[in-house]
Coordinates of C-alpha atoms in Angstrom, one line a residue:
M93 CA 3.6 113.2 91.3
T94 CA 6.8 114.7 89.2
S95 CA 8.9 114.6 92.4
D96 CA 7.0 110.9 92.9
T97 CA 8.3 109.7 89.3
T98 CA 11.3 111.2 89.6
A99 CA 12.0 109.3 92.7
T100 CA 11.2 106.0 91.1
D101 CA 13.6 106.9 87.5
A102 CA 16.5 107.8 89.9
A103 CA 15.7 104.3 92.2
A104 CA 15.8 102.4 88.7
Q105 CA 18.6 103.7 87.7
P106 CA 22.0 101.1 88.0
A107 CA 24.1 101.7 90.7
P108 CA 28.0 103.0 89.0
E109 CA 29.6 99.5 89.9
L110 CA 26.5 98.3 88.1
A111 CA 26.5 101.1 85.1
G112 CA 30.9 99.9 84.0
Q113 CA 32.2 101.9 86.6
P114 CA 34.4 100.4 89.8
P115 CA 33.3 99.6 93.3
V116 CA 33.7 102.9 95.4
W117 CA 35.9 101.3 97.6
Q118 CA 38.3 100.8 94.3
R119 CA 37.8 104.5 93.7
R120 CA 38.9 105.8 96.8
L121 CA 42.0 102.8 96.9
R122 CA 43.5 104.9 93.8
R123 CA 44.5 107.6 95.3
F124 CA 47.3 105.0 96.9
G125 CA 48.4 103.4 93.4
Y126 CA 45.5 100.6 93.3
P127 CA 45.7 99.9 89.5
V128 CA 41.4 99.0 88.8
R129 CA 42.0 96.0 86.8
S130 CA 40.4 95.8 83.1
Q131 CA 38.2 92.9 82.2
G132 CA 39.8 91.5 79.3
D133 CA 40.9 87.8 78.5
V134 CA 40.2 86.3 82.2
R135 CA 42.4 83.4 81.7
A136 CA 45.3 86.0 80.8
R137 CA 44.7 87.3 84.8
L138 CA 43.2 83.6 86.0
V139 CA 47.1 82.5 84.3
P140 CA 49.6 84.8 83.7
A141 CA 51.9 83.5 80.8
F142 CA 55.7 83.7 81.9
P143 CA 57.4 85.8 79.8
E144 CA 58.9 85.0 76.5
P145 CA 62.6 84.2 77.1
S146 CA 64.9 86.2 75.5
G147 CA 68.2 85.2 74.1
R148 CA 69.7 88.9 73.9
L149 CA 72.3 87.9 77.1
W150 CA 73.8 84.6 75.2
A151 CA 73.9 86.1 72.3
V152 CA 76.0 88.8 74.1
F153 CA 78.4 85.9 75.1
G154 CA 78.3 84.7 70.8
A155 CA 75.6 82.0 71.0
G156 CA 73.9 82.0 67.4
P157 CA 69.9 82.7 67.7
D158 CA 68.6 79.1 68.3
A159 CA 70.8 78.8 70.5
A160 CA 70.2 81.8 72.4
V161 CA 67.2 81.3 72.3
R162 CA 66.8 78.0 73.8
L163 CA 69.9 78.2 76.2
A164 CA 67.6 81.0 77.8
R165 CA 64.7 77.9 78.1
W166 CA 66.6 76.4 79.8
S167 CA 67.8 79.6 82.8
G168 CA 64.6 78.2 84.4
W169 CA 66.1 75.3 86.0
A170 CA 69.9 75.6 84.9
G171 CA 69.8 79.2 87.3
P172 CA 68.4 77.9 90.5
L173 CA 70.5 74.9 90.2
L174 CA 73.6 76.4 89.8
V175 CA 72.5 78.7 93.0
T176 CA 71.8 75.2 95.1
L177 CA 75.4 74.4 94.0
F178 CA 76.9 77.9 95.5
A179 CA 75.0 77.1 98.6
G180 CA 76.0 73.5 98.6
V181 CA 78.9 74.6 98.8
L182 CA 79.5 77.0 101.5
R183 CA 77.3 74.8 103.8
F184 CA 79.5 71.1 103.0
W185 CA 82.6 73.1 103.2
N186 CA 83.9 71.7 106.4
L187 CA 80.9 70.6 107.9
G188 CA 82.2 68.7 110.9
S189 CA 83.9 72.1 111.7
P190 CA 83.9 72.9 115.1
R191 CA 84.6 69.2 116.0
K192 CA 82.5 69.6 119.4
V193 CA 79.1 69.2 120.5
I194 CA 77.7 73.2 119.8
F195 CA 74.9 74.6 121.7
D196 CA 71.2 72.5 121.7
E197 CA 73.4 70.3 119.6
T198 CA 73.8 68.2 122.7
Y199 CA 70.2 67.1 122.5
Y200 CA 69.3 66.1 119.1
P201 CA 72.3 64.4 117.1
K202 CA 72.1 62.6 121.0
D203 CA 67.8 61.8 120.3
A204 CA 68.2 61.1 116.6
W205 CA 71.2 57.9 117.5
S206 CA 68.9 56.5 120.0
L207 CA 66.2 56.7 117.6
L208 CA 68.5 54.8 115.2
Q209 CA 69.1 52.0 118.6
Y210 CA 65.7 51.7 120.1
G211 CA 62.7 53.5 118.2
Y212 CA 62.5 55.8 121.2
E213 CA 64.6 58.3 122.6
G214 CA 67.3 56.8 125.4
T215 CA 69.3 58.5 128.7
W216 CA 73.0 59.4 127.9
A217 CA 75.4 59.8 130.6
K218 CA 76.7 62.8 131.9
N219 CA 80.1 63.7 130.2
A220 CA 78.1 61.7 126.3
N221 CA 79.2 64.9 124.5
D222 CA 83.3 64.9 125.5
A223 CA 83.0 61.2 124.7
L224 CA 81.3 61.0 121.2
V225 CA 84.0 63.7 120.0
G226 CA 87.1 61.7 122.3
H227 CA 89.8 59.7 121.0
P228 CA 88.3 57.3 120.4
P229 CA 84.8 58.5 120.1
Q230 CA 81.9 56.3 122.6
L231 CA 78.8 55.6 122.9
L232 CA 77.6 56.3 126.3
L233 CA 73.6 55.6 125.5
S234 CA 71.1 53.4 127.6
P235 CA 67.6 52.0 126.4
E236 CA 66.3 53.7 130.3
H237 CA 63.6 56.6 128.5
S238 CA 64.3 59.8 128.7
Y239 CA 61.7 62.6 128.2
V240 CA 62.3 64.8 125.4
V241 CA 59.6 67.8 124.6
H242 CA 60.0 68.2 120.1
P243 CA 58.4 65.6 118.4
P244 CA 60.3 62.9 116.6
M245 CA 60.0 63.9 112.7
G246 CA 63.5 66.2 112.8
K247 CA 65.9 64.0 114.4
W248 CA 64.7 60.6 112.2
L249 CA 66.3 63.2 109.5
I250 CA 69.0 63.8 112.0
A251 CA 69.5 60.1 111.3
L252 CA 69.7 59.5 108.5
G253 CA 73.2 60.9 108.6
E254 CA 74.6 60.4 111.2
W255 CA 73.2 56.0 109.8
A256 CA 75.4 56.9 106.4
F257 CA 78.3 58.9 108.1
G258 CA 78.5 58.0 112.3
M259 CA 77.7 59.3 115.1
N260 CA 80.3 62.2 114.4
P261 CA 79.8 65.7 113.9
F262 CA 79.4 65.7 109.9
G263 CA 77.1 62.6 110.6
W264 CA 74.7 64.5 112.5
R265 CA 75.4 67.4 110.9
F266 CA 74.9 66.7 106.9
M267 CA 71.1 65.6 106.8
V268 CA 70.2 69.6 107.8
A269 CA 73.1 71.1 105.8
L270 CA 71.4 68.6 102.5
L271 CA 67.7 70.6 103.6
G272 CA 69.8 74.0 104.0
T273 CA 70.9 73.2 100.3
L274 CA 67.6 72.8 98.9
S275 CA 65.5 74.5 100.2
V276 CA 67.8 77.3 98.5
L277 CA 67.0 75.7 95.4
L278 CA 63.5 75.6 96.5
V279 CA 63.5 79.7 96.5
C280 CA 64.1 79.6 93.6
R281 CA 61.4 78.0 92.0
I282 CA 58.9 79.3 93.7
G283 CA 60.5 83.5 93.6
R284 CA 59.9 82.8 89.7
R285 CA 56.9 80.7 89.9
M286 CA 55.7 84.1 91.7
M287 CA 57.2 87.2 90.0
R288 CA 57.4 85.1 86.9
S289 CA 60.9 86.2 86.3
T290 CA 63.9 84.1 86.5
A291 CA 66.6 86.7 87.5
L292 CA 64.3 87.6 90.1
G293 CA 63.6 83.9 91.3
C294 CA 67.6 83.1 91.7
L295 CA 68.1 86.5 93.4
A296 CA 65.7 85.8 95.8
G297 CA 67.6 81.8 96.3
T298 CA 70.9 83.8 95.9
L299 CA 69.6 86.4 99.5
L300 CA 69.2 82.6 100.7
A301 CA 72.3 81.4 100.2
V302 CA 74.6 84.6 101.4
D303 CA 72.0 85.2 105.0
G304 CA 74.2 84.2 107.9
L305 CA 71.2 82.5 109.8
H306 CA 70.1 80.2 107.6
F307 CA 74.2 80.0 106.7
V308 CA 74.3 78.6 110.7
M309 CA 71.5 76.8 111.3
S310 CA 72.2 75.1 107.9
R311 CA 75.6 73.9 109.5
T312 CA 74.1 72.7 113.1
A313 CA 72.0 70.3 114.0
L314 CA 68.8 71.9 115.4
L315 CA 65.7 71.6 114.0
D316 CA 64.9 75.1 113.0
L317 CA 65.8 75.0 110.1
I318 CA 64.3 71.5 109.7
V319 CA 60.8 72.9 110.3
M320 CA 61.9 76.1 107.5
F321 CA 62.7 73.4 104.6
W322 CA 59.0 71.3 105.6
V323 CA 57.1 74.7 105.1
V324 CA 58.9 75.8 101.9
A325 CA 58.5 73.0 100.5
A326 CA 54.2 73.9 101.6
F327 CA 54.3 76.8 100.0
G328 CA 56.1 75.8 97.2
A329 CA 53.1 73.2 96.4
L330 CA 50.5 75.6 96.9
L331 CA 51.7 77.9 94.5
V332 CA 51.9 75.2 92.1
D333 CA 48.1 74.0 92.8
R334 CA 46.8 77.3 92.5
D335 CA 48.0 77.9 89.0
R336 CA 46.7 74.4 87.9
T337 CA 43.5 75.2 90.0
R338 CA 43.3 78.6 87.8
A339 CA 44.0 77.3 84.7
R340 CA 40.8 74.7 85.1
L341 CA 38.8 77.0 85.5
A342 CA 40.2 79.7 82.4
A343 CA 40.0 76.3 80.2
A344 CA 36.6 76.2 81.1
L345 CA 35.6 79.2 80.4
P346 CA 33.9 80.2 77.6
L347 CA 34.8 82.1 74.2
G348 CA 33.3 85.3 73.1
P349 CA 33.1 85.6 69.0
D350 CA 36.6 87.5 69.8
Y351 CA 38.2 84.0 71.0
V352 CA 38.2 86.2 75.0
A353 CA 37.1 84.2 77.2
R354 CA 35.0 86.8 79.3
P355 CA 33.7 85.7 83.4
D356 CA 31.0 83.1 83.4
E357 CA 28.9 82.4 86.5
K358 CA 28.2 79.0 85.9
V359 CA 31.7 78.2 86.2
G360 CA 32.8 80.8 88.7
D361 CA 30.0 79.5 91.1
R362 CA 29.6 75.7 89.9
L363 CA 32.6 74.2 89.1
R364 CA 34.4 71.9 90.8
L365 CA 38.0 72.1 90.7
G366 CA 38.4 68.2 91.1
W367 CA 41.6 66.3 92.0
R368 CA 44.4 68.2 93.8
P369 CA 47.5 66.2 94.3
W370 CA 49.4 68.9 95.1
R371 CA 47.2 70.5 97.6
I372 CA 48.0 67.2 99.6
V373 CA 51.6 67.4 98.9
A374 CA 51.4 70.6 101.3
G375 CA 49.3 68.9 103.2
L376 CA 52.3 66.4 103.7
C377 CA 54.7 68.8 103.7
L378 CA 53.2 70.6 107.1
G379 CA 52.8 67.7 108.8
L380 CA 56.5 67.4 108.4
S381 CA 56.7 70.9 110.1
A382 CA 54.9 70.3 113.4
A383 CA 56.0 66.9 113.3
T384 CA 59.3 68.9 113.6
K385 CA 58.9 71.6 116.2
W386 CA 55.5 72.6 117.0
N387 CA 55.4 76.2 115.3
G388 CA 54.9 73.8 112.4
L389 CA 51.1 74.1 113.4
Y390 CA 50.8 77.8 112.6
Y391 CA 51.8 77.2 109.2
L392 CA 48.7 74.9 108.6
A393 CA 46.6 77.1 110.1
A394 CA 48.0 80.2 107.6
F395 CA 48.9 78.2 104.4
A396 CA 45.0 76.8 104.6
L397 CA 43.3 79.7 105.2
M398 CA 45.7 81.6 102.5
A399 CA 44.8 78.2 100.2
V400 CA 41.1 79.4 100.4
L401 CA 41.2 82.5 100.1
W402 CA 42.9 81.9 96.7
D403 CA 40.3 79.4 95.7
V404 CA 37.7 82.7 96.5
A405 CA 39.9 85.2 94.1
A406 CA 40.2 82.5 91.4
R407 CA 36.0 82.2 91.3
R408 CA 35.7 85.6 91.8
T409 CA 38.0 86.5 88.5
A410 CA 35.7 83.0 86.6
G411 CA 32.9 85.4 87.1
A412 CA 31.2 84.1 90.5
R413 CA 28.5 86.3 91.6
R414 CA 29.1 84.7 95.4
P415 CA 32.8 83.2 95.4
F416 CA 32.7 83.2 99.0
R417 CA 29.6 80.4 99.8
S418 CA 30.8 79.1 96.5
A419 CA 33.9 78.3 97.8
L420 CA 32.8 77.5 101.5
R421 CA 30.1 74.8 99.5
R422 CA 32.7 73.6 97.0
D423 CA 36.2 74.0 98.5
V424 CA 36.6 74.2 101.9
L425 CA 36.1 70.3 103.4
P426 CA 38.3 68.9 99.9
A427 CA 40.5 71.5 101.7
F428 CA 40.3 70.5 105.7
G429 CA 41.0 67.3 104.1
A430 CA 44.2 67.4 101.9
T431 CA 46.0 70.1 104.7
V432 CA 44.6 69.2 108.0
V433 CA 43.4 65.8 108.3
V434 CA 46.6 65.1 105.6
A435 CA 48.8 67.0 108.0
L436 CA 47.7 65.4 111.7
A437 CA 47.8 61.9 109.7
T438 CA 51.4 62.7 109.1
Y439 CA 52.0 63.9 112.8
L440 CA 50.7 60.8 114.1
A441 CA 52.6 58.7 111.6
S442 CA 55.8 60.2 113.1
W443 CA 55.4 58.6 116.8
S444 CA 55.6 55.8 114.7
G445 CA 58.9 54.2 116.8
W446 CA 57.5 55.7 119.9
I447 CA 54.4 53.7 119.4
A448 CA 55.7 50.4 118.0
T449 CA 58.4 50.2 121.3
K450 CA 57.5 49.8 125.2
G451 CA 60.5 51.7 126.2
G452 CA 59.5 55.0 125.3
Y453 CA 58.8 58.1 128.1
Y454 CA 54.7 57.9 128.8
R455 CA 54.1 54.9 126.4
D456 CA 52.2 52.8 128.8
W457 CA 51.4 55.6 131.0
A458 CA 47.0 54.6 130.2
T459 CA 47.9 51.1 132.0
T460 CA 49.0 52.5 135.5
P461 CA 46.3 53.9 137.8
D462 CA 46.0 57.6 136.6
G463 CA 45.5 56.0 132.8
R464 CA 42.7 53.9 134.0
T465 CA 40.4 56.3 135.8
G466 CA 40.7 58.7 133.0
G467 CA 38.6 59.7 130.5
W468 CA 37.9 58.1 127.0
T469 CA 39.2 54.9 128.2
W470 CA 38.0 53.1 125.2
L471 CA 40.5 54.3 123.0
P472 CA 43.5 52.6 122.8
D473 CA 45.3 52.6 125.9
W474 CA 48.8 54.0 123.4
L475 CA 46.6 56.7 121.8
R476 CA 45.8 57.6 125.4
S477 CA 49.2 57.4 126.5
L478 CA 50.6 59.6 123.5
W479 CA 47.6 62.7 124.2
H480 CA 48.6 62.5 128.1
Y481 CA 52.3 63.5 126.5
Q482 CA 50.7 65.8 123.8
T483 CA 49.6 67.7 127.2
E484 CA 52.5 67.1 129.7
V485 CA 54.6 68.9 126.5
Y486 CA 52.4 72.0 126.3
S487 CA 52.3 72.7 129.7
F488 CA 56.4 72.3 129.5
H489 CA 56.6 74.5 126.7
T490 CA 53.9 77.1 128.0
G491 CA 55.6 77.1 131.7
L492 CA 59.2 78.1 130.2
T493 CA 61.0 80.6 131.2
T494 CA 63.4 79.8 132.8
P495 CA 66.1 82.3 132.1
H496 CA 69.4 82.6 129.6
T497 CA 71.8 84.2 128.6
Y498 CA 70.9 83.8 125.1
Q499 CA 67.3 84.7 125.3
S500 CA 65.9 87.3 122.9
N501 CA 62.3 89.4 122.8
P502 CA 60.6 88.9 119.1
W503 CA 60.6 93.1 119.0
S504 CA 64.1 92.8 118.8
W505 CA 64.4 89.7 115.6
L506 CA 64.2 91.9 112.4
V507 CA 67.0 94.2 113.7
L508 CA 69.2 91.6 114.8
G509 CA 69.1 93.2 118.3
R510 CA 70.5 89.3 120.2
P511 CA 72.4 86.8 117.6
V512 CA 72.7 82.9 119.9
S513 CA 76.3 81.8 120.4
Y514 CA 76.5 78.6 119.3
F515 CA 80.1 78.0 120.4
Y516 CA 83.2 80.0 121.1
E517 CA 86.9 79.6 121.9
D518 CA 88.9 81.6 122.7
P519 CA 92.8 79.1 120.8
K520 CA 96.6 80.8 122.1
A521 CA 99.1 81.3 119.6
G522 CA 100.1 78.3 118.0
Q523 CA 97.1 76.3 118.6
D524 CA 93.9 75.5 116.7
G525 CA 95.7 77.5 113.5
C526 CA 96.0 80.8 115.6
T527 CA 99.2 82.9 114.2
A528 CA 98.2 86.4 115.9
A529 CA 100.3 86.9 118.9
E530 CA 97.5 88.7 120.6
G531 CA 95.6 85.5 120.8
C532 CA 92.5 84.8 119.0
A533 CA 89.0 84.2 118.8
R534 CA 86.6 81.4 117.0
E535 CA 82.9 82.1 117.8
V536 CA 79.5 80.4 116.0
L537 CA 77.2 82.9 115.8
A538 CA 73.6 82.7 114.7
L539 CA 73.3 86.2 112.8
G540 CA 71.3 86.9 109.9
T541 CA 73.8 89.1 107.1
P542 CA 72.7 92.5 108.9
L543 CA 72.6 94.7 105.8
L544 CA 70.1 91.8 103.9
W545 CA 68.4 91.6 107.7
W546 CA 67.7 95.6 107.9
A547 CA 67.0 96.1 104.3
A548 CA 64.2 93.7 104.4
C549 CA 63.0 95.3 107.0
F550 CA 62.2 98.0 104.8
A551 CA 60.7 95.3 101.6
L552 CA 58.8 94.2 104.3
L553 CA 57.1 97.9 104.6
Y554 CA 56.7 97.6 100.8
V555 CA 55.0 93.9 100.4
L556 CA 52.9 95.7 102.6
Y557 CA 51.6 98.2 101.3
R558 CA 51.7 96.1 97.7
W559 CA 49.2 94.1 99.5
L560 CA 47.2 96.5 101.0
F561 CA 46.9 99.1 98.5
K562 CA 47.9 97.4 95.1
R563 CA 46.3 94.2 96.1
D564 CA 48.8 92.2 94.7
W565 CA 48.2 88.3 96.0
R566 CA 52.5 87.6 96.1
A567 CA 53.2 90.5 98.9
G568 CA 49.7 88.7 100.7
A569 CA 51.1 85.4 100.0
I570 CA 54.9 86.7 101.5
V571 CA 53.5 88.4 104.1
C572 CA 51.3 85.6 105.0
G573 CA 55.0 83.2 105.3
V574 CA 56.5 86.2 107.6
A575 CA 53.5 86.6 109.6
A576 CA 52.9 83.0 110.6
G577 CA 56.5 82.1 111.7
Y578 CA 56.7 85.1 112.9
L579 CA 53.9 86.8 115.0
P580 CA 53.0 84.3 117.4
W581 CA 56.2 84.6 119.2
F582 CA 55.1 87.4 120.5
L583 CA 51.4 85.4 122.5
Y584 CA 54.9 84.5 125.0
Q585 CA 56.3 87.2 126.2
E586 CA 57.6 85.3 129.3
R587 CA 58.3 82.4 127.3
T588 CA 62.7 81.5 126.8
I589 CA 62.6 82.0 123.2
F590 CA 65.5 83.1 120.7
L591 CA 66.2 84.6 117.9
F592 CA 67.3 81.4 115.8
Y593 CA 63.5 81.0 116.0
A594 CA 63.0 83.0 113.0
V595 CA 65.4 81.2 110.7
V596 CA 61.4 79.5 109.9
F597 CA 60.9 82.7 108.0
V598 CA 63.3 84.0 106.8
P599 CA 63.0 82.6 103.2
F600 CA 60.0 85.0 103.0
L601 CA 62.2 88.4 103.9
C602 CA 64.2 87.0 100.9
L603 CA 61.2 86.7 98.5
A604 CA 60.2 90.2 99.8
L605 CA 63.4 91.8 99.5
A606 CA 63.8 90.1 96.3
M607 CA 59.9 91.6 95.2
M608 CA 61.3 94.8 96.2
I609 CA 65.0 94.8 94.0
G610 CA 62.7 94.4 91.2
A611 CA 60.4 96.9 91.7
I612 CA 64.3 99.2 92.0
I613 CA 65.0 97.7 88.8
G614 CA 61.8 98.7 86.7
P615 CA 59.0 96.9 85.3
P616 CA 58.8 95.9 81.4
G617 CA 58.6 98.7 79.5
S618 CA 60.3 101.6 81.6
A619 CA 62.8 104.3 80.5
E620 CA 66.1 102.6 79.4
R621 CA 67.1 105.7 82.0
R622 CA 65.4 104.4 84.6
R623 CA 66.1 101.2 84.6
T624 CA 69.8 101.7 83.9
I625 CA 69.5 103.4 87.1
G626 CA 67.5 101.4 89.4
A627 CA 69.7 98.0 87.6
V628 CA 72.7 99.7 89.6
G629 CA 71.0 100.8 92.7
A630 CA 69.8 97.2 92.9
G631 CA 73.1 95.9 92.0
V632 CA 75.2 98.0 94.5
L633 CA 72.6 96.3 97.7
V634 CA 73.0 92.9 96.5
L635 CA 76.7 93.4 96.3
L636 CA 77.5 95.2 99.6
I637 CA 74.7 92.2 101.1
V638 CA 77.4 89.5 99.7
W639 CA 80.1 91.1 101.0
N640 CA 78.1 91.4 104.4
F641 CA 78.2 88.2 104.2
I642 CA 81.6 87.1 103.8
Y643 CA 82.8 89.7 106.2
F644 CA 81.0 87.6 108.7
H645 CA 81.8 84.6 107.4
P646 CA 84.3 83.4 110.0
L647 CA 82.2 84.1 113.1
Y648 CA 79.1 81.3 111.1
T649 CA 82.4 79.0 111.2
G650 CA 83.9 78.8 113.8
M651 CA 87.1 80.3 112.0
P652 CA 90.3 81.2 114.4
I653 CA 90.9 84.8 114.1
P654 CA 92.5 87.9 115.7
K655 CA 90.7 89.1 118.6
S656 CA 90.8 92.4 117.5
A657 CA 89.2 91.3 114.0
W658 CA 86.3 89.3 116.2
H659 CA 86.0 93.2 118.3
H660 CA 85.5 95.2 115.4
R661 CA 82.6 92.6 113.7
M662 CA 80.8 92.9 116.9
W663 CA 78.9 95.9 115.8
F664 CA 76.5 96.3 118.8
D665 CA 77.0 94.8 123.3
T666 CA 74.4 93.4 123.1
W667 CA 76.0 90.8 120.3
V668 CA 78.5 89.9 122.5

């Protein structure tokens, strides 16, 4: 009888979690540095405030107290704009050099010009590249359709530069350089919002500005940097949506007697989050990325899932007892409509030129005998023709195994195992600006700044640690951005792929590195000696990365340098 009573009493005791103790999994993660969050004011956990700007730096330069505070507040935009100006000067300086059609510029600028003329991709003569940069230039284009394997959105953007400045190297590179410059501004602001630090945000943007791969891709009329721009824009829109949504939850929470907001089950489980325009903006940007190249679809899937998980976490913090079920009932369907549906509609709209005209490749396939005998004949002919075109393109991409001199396996990308040479010439002394008696080399090499990328490898390990063991959502978001752009390529081990595809996730590498450098400097409140040593170490690392970019700059721009200097920059045999 006694034993039965004891058992009953024990069963009636609350579980440790219910008695105010953290769950078992949290206690186990403490040994790895996992911080158990206090309940405190839930509003501060939902939307951490930006630190109040300090005017001490401006006071050093002689600004009065009030002026110093105002300048510190303006730095949230002034700092990113200065970094963007720096990036723009680098990218637009001598943008028309080399005055050649380099690497895959043999495809996209010509397709872009054809879109301006016909609304679809026409056919160019075999000697069109030389004719384009001849004296005078010639446009050897005919309206006969050609088979292209990428959607038209990126080429329409390239066409804007050609429409404004003409069919010349500056014209076809202009829009890519502009988007590359604007992506630096986006990364500055994204880093500031994520890390609640203008300095770290500007640092992330500066790192992107001096990355060699991003720099080269910003000065070359290829599609991958355009994909990157729309991906970063979508990521930034989702961050704004995250902050605004969590602020809405925080505002709905009841206040206790001490005027501190506490978790509330009704708010967490039942509150409808309402109109979310920034999520629609994200869906639009993700659709534009996929309408440039199909690898944007991986970001659509990854970011849509990440956004829903953010909603789950927000509802849990607000007090939801069943946050997954609440998000499933109230958030998943609107999220699907705002991202996936909007993205697919955007993708379809990008084909408007092909749809509105009659000369495009496979445009009239549905009216051929093969098209009439297929299924879904009740759909419009243009839609069935477009679907057939997409299936043919998919077969092309998955079956592309033709060997290429500069192809590389994704395992080697992060360590820059095999960069891609876009352009190479070896002028003799007295030719093309060469002043060296031994002769010169001119090359445009799609190579990331080595020290930046190698440091970013350690930064990725750091953000993985912060995500897995410290449950830091910022680290998880950065990991998501890298994984969505990197991991899918491992599914195509036999396909012909190149290092420059990695430019899509370079901004997330820079954010990871900025986050690690922030940890090196130390959190606010650390001992002065700790912060000083950390700042010196971080400063040395950043200066080395900038120096490394300057050292390789001639290889990024096609400047003539002595052959011996070119050989000194070939650090590995696989770079030749």
